[in-house]
C-alpha positions as a Python dict, from the first residue, in 0.01 Angstrom:
ca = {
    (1, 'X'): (0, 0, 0),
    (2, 'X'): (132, 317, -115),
    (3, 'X'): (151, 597, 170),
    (4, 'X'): (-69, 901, 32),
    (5, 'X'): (155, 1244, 41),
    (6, 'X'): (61, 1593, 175),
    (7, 'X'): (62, 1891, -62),
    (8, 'X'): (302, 2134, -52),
    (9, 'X'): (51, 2373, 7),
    (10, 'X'): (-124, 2178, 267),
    (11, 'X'): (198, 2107, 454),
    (12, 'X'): (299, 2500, 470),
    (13, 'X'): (-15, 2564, 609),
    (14, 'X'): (91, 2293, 862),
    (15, 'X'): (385, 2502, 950),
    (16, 'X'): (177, 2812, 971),
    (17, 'X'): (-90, 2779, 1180),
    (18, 'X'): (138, 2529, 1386),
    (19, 'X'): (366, 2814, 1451),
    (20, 'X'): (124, 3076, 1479),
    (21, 'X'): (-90, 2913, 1787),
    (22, 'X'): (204, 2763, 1886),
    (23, 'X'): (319, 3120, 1983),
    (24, 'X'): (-34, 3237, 2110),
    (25, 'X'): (-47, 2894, 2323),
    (26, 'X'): (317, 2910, 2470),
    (27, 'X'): (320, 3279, 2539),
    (28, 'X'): (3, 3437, 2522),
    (29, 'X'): (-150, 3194, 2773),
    (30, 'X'): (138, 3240, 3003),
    (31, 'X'): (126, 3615, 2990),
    (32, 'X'): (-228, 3657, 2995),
    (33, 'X'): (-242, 3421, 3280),
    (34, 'X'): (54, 3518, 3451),
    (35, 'X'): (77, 3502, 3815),
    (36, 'X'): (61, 3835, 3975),
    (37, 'X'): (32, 4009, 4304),
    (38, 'X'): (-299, 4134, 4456),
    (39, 'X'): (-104, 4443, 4462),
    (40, 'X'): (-84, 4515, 4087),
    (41, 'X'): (-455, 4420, 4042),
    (42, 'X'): (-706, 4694, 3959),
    (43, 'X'): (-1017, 4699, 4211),
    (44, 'X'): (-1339, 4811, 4047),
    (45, 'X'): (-1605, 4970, 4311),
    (46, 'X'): (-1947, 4941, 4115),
    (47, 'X'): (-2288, 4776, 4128),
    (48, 'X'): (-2426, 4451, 3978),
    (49, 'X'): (-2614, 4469, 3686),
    (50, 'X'): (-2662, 4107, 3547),
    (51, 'X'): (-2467, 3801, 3442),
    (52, 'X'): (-2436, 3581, 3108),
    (53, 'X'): (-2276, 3264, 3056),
    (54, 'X'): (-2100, 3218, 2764),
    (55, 'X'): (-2129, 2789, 2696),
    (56, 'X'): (-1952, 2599, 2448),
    (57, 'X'): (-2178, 2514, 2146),
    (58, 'X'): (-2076, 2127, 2108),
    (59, 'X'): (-2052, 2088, 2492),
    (60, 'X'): (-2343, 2296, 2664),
    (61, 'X'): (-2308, 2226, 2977),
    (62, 'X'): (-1927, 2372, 2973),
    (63, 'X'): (-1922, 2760, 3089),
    (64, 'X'): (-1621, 2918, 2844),
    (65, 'X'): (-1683, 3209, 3088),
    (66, 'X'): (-1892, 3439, 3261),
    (67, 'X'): (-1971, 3813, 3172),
    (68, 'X'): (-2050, 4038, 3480),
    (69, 'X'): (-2258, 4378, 3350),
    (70, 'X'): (-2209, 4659, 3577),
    (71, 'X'): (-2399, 4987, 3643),
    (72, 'X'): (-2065, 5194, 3548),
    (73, 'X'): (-2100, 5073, 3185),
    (74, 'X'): (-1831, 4806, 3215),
    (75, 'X'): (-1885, 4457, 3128),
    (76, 'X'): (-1634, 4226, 3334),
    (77, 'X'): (-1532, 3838, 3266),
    (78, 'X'): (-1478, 3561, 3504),
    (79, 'X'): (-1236, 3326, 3295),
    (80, 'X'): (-1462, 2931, 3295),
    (81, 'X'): (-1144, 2778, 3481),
    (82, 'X'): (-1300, 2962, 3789),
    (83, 'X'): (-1640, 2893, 3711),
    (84, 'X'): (-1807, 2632, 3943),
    (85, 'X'): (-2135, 2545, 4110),
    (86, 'X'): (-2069, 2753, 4407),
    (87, 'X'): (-1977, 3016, 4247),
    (88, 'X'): (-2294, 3034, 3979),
    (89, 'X'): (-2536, 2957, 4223),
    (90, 'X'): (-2385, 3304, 4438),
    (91, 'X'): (-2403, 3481, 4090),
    (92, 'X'): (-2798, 3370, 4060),
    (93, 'X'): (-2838, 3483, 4428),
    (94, 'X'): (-2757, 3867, 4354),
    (95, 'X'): (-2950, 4145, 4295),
    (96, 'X'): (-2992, 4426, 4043),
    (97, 'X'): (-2841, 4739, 4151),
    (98, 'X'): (-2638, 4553, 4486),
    (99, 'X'): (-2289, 4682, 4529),
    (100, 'X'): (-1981, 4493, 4384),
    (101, 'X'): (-1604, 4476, 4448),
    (102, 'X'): (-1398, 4330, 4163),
    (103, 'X'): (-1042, 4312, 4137),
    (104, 'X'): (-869, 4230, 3778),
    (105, 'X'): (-563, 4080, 3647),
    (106, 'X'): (-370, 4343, 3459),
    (107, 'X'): (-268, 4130, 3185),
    (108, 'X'): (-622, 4011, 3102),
    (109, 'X'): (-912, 4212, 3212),
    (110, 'X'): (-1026, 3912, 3375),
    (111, 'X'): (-1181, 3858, 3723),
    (112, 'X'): (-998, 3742, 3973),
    (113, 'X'): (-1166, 3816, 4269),
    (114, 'X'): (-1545, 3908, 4345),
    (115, 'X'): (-1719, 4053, 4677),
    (116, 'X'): (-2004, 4164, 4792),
    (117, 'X'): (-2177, 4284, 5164),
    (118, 'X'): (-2213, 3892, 5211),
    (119, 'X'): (-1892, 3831, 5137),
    (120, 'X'): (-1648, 3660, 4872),
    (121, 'X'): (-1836, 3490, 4569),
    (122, 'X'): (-1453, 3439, 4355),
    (123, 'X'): (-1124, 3427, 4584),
    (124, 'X'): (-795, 3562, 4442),
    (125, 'X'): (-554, 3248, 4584),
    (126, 'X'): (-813, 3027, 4406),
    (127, 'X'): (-840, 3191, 4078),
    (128, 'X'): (-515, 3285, 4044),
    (129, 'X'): (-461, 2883, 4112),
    (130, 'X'): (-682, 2845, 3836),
    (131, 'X'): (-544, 3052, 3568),
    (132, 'X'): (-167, 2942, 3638),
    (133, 'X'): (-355, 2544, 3593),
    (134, 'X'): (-533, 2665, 3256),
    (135, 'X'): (-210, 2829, 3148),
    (136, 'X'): (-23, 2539, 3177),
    (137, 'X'): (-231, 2336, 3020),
    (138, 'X'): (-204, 2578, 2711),
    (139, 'X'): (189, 2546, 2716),
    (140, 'X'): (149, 2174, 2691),
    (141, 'X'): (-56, 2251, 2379),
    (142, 'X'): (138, 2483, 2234),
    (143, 'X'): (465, 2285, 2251),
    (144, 'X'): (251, 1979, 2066),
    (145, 'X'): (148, 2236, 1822),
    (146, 'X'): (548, 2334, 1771),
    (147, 'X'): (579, 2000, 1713),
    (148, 'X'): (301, 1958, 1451),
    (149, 'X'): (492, 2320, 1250),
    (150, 'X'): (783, 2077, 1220),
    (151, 'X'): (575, 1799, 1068),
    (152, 'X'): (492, 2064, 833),
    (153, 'X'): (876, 2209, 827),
    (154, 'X'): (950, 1840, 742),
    (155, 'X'): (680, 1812, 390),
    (156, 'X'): (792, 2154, 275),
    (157, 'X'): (1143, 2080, 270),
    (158, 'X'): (1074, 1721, 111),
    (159, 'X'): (835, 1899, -161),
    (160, 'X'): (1148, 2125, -250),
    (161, 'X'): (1450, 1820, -245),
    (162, 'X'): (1197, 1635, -465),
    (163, 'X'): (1135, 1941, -674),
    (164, 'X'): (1502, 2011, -707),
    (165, 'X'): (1607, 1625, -790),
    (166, 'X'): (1318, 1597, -1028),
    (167, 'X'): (1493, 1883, -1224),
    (168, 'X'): (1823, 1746, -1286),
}
């Protein structure tokens, strides 16, 4: 059985996108998720608005993340690695109009902690926990997906030694 060969054109666009979310995957992740101090983390003083969860289409019962709407016109996100039952059923228990203290990473924009008069619905050790897990994970992919762009590296440079024998 003869083995079936990738086009040259399929096996640059290996390389490419391998490469490209390699890099988003390796460093993006890392930076976006980086661990910081509470210190360098913005704290937003507002009032609760409402919340939407944003699910995955194939997998519905998966929460991507959460978006927080706020009475000063901001609309804040609490990343899904964070997201549990605890936390959503907390979210469901707030009011319109109650005031809200956020704090937010200053890489992402994301939520990493969330209080109220009752208390703390999102805590910062925990989240921060949480991001530093998902950003990890991401690495892992990213590296695989390095990998994959030398696959691709691999068939392009084949295509051109065949191309280049096939003309002598």
């Amino acid at each position: 059985m003869k083995k079936k060969q990738i086009s040259q054109g399929q096996a640059l666009l290996i390389l490419i996108v391998g490469i490209l979310l390699g890099t988003v995957f390796t460093f993006g992740m890392q930076y976006w998720n980086k661990e910081v101090p509470r210190e360098s983390c913005t704290t937003v003083k507002t009032k609760f608005l409402s919340y939407d969860e944003d699910r995955r289409l194939k997998k519905p019962l998966q929460i991507v993340q959460i978006f927080i709407d706020c009475t000063n016109g901001e609309r804040y996100v609490i990343d899904g690695a964070s997201v549990n039952t605890e936390l959503r059923n907390a979210l469901s228990a707030l009011q319109e109009g109650e005031n809200i203290t956020l704090l937010i990473h200053p890489n992402s924009d994301t939520i990493v902690e969330f209080s109220n008069a009752h208390g703390k619905l999102l805590f910062f050790e925990d989240t921060i926990k949480d991001l530093t897990g998902e950003a990890t994970g991401f690495l892992i992919l990213g590296i695989f997906l390095y990998l994959v762009s030398l696959l691709g590296l691999y068939h392009v440079v084949s295509h051109l030694i065949r191309k280049r024998t096939a003309a002598k």
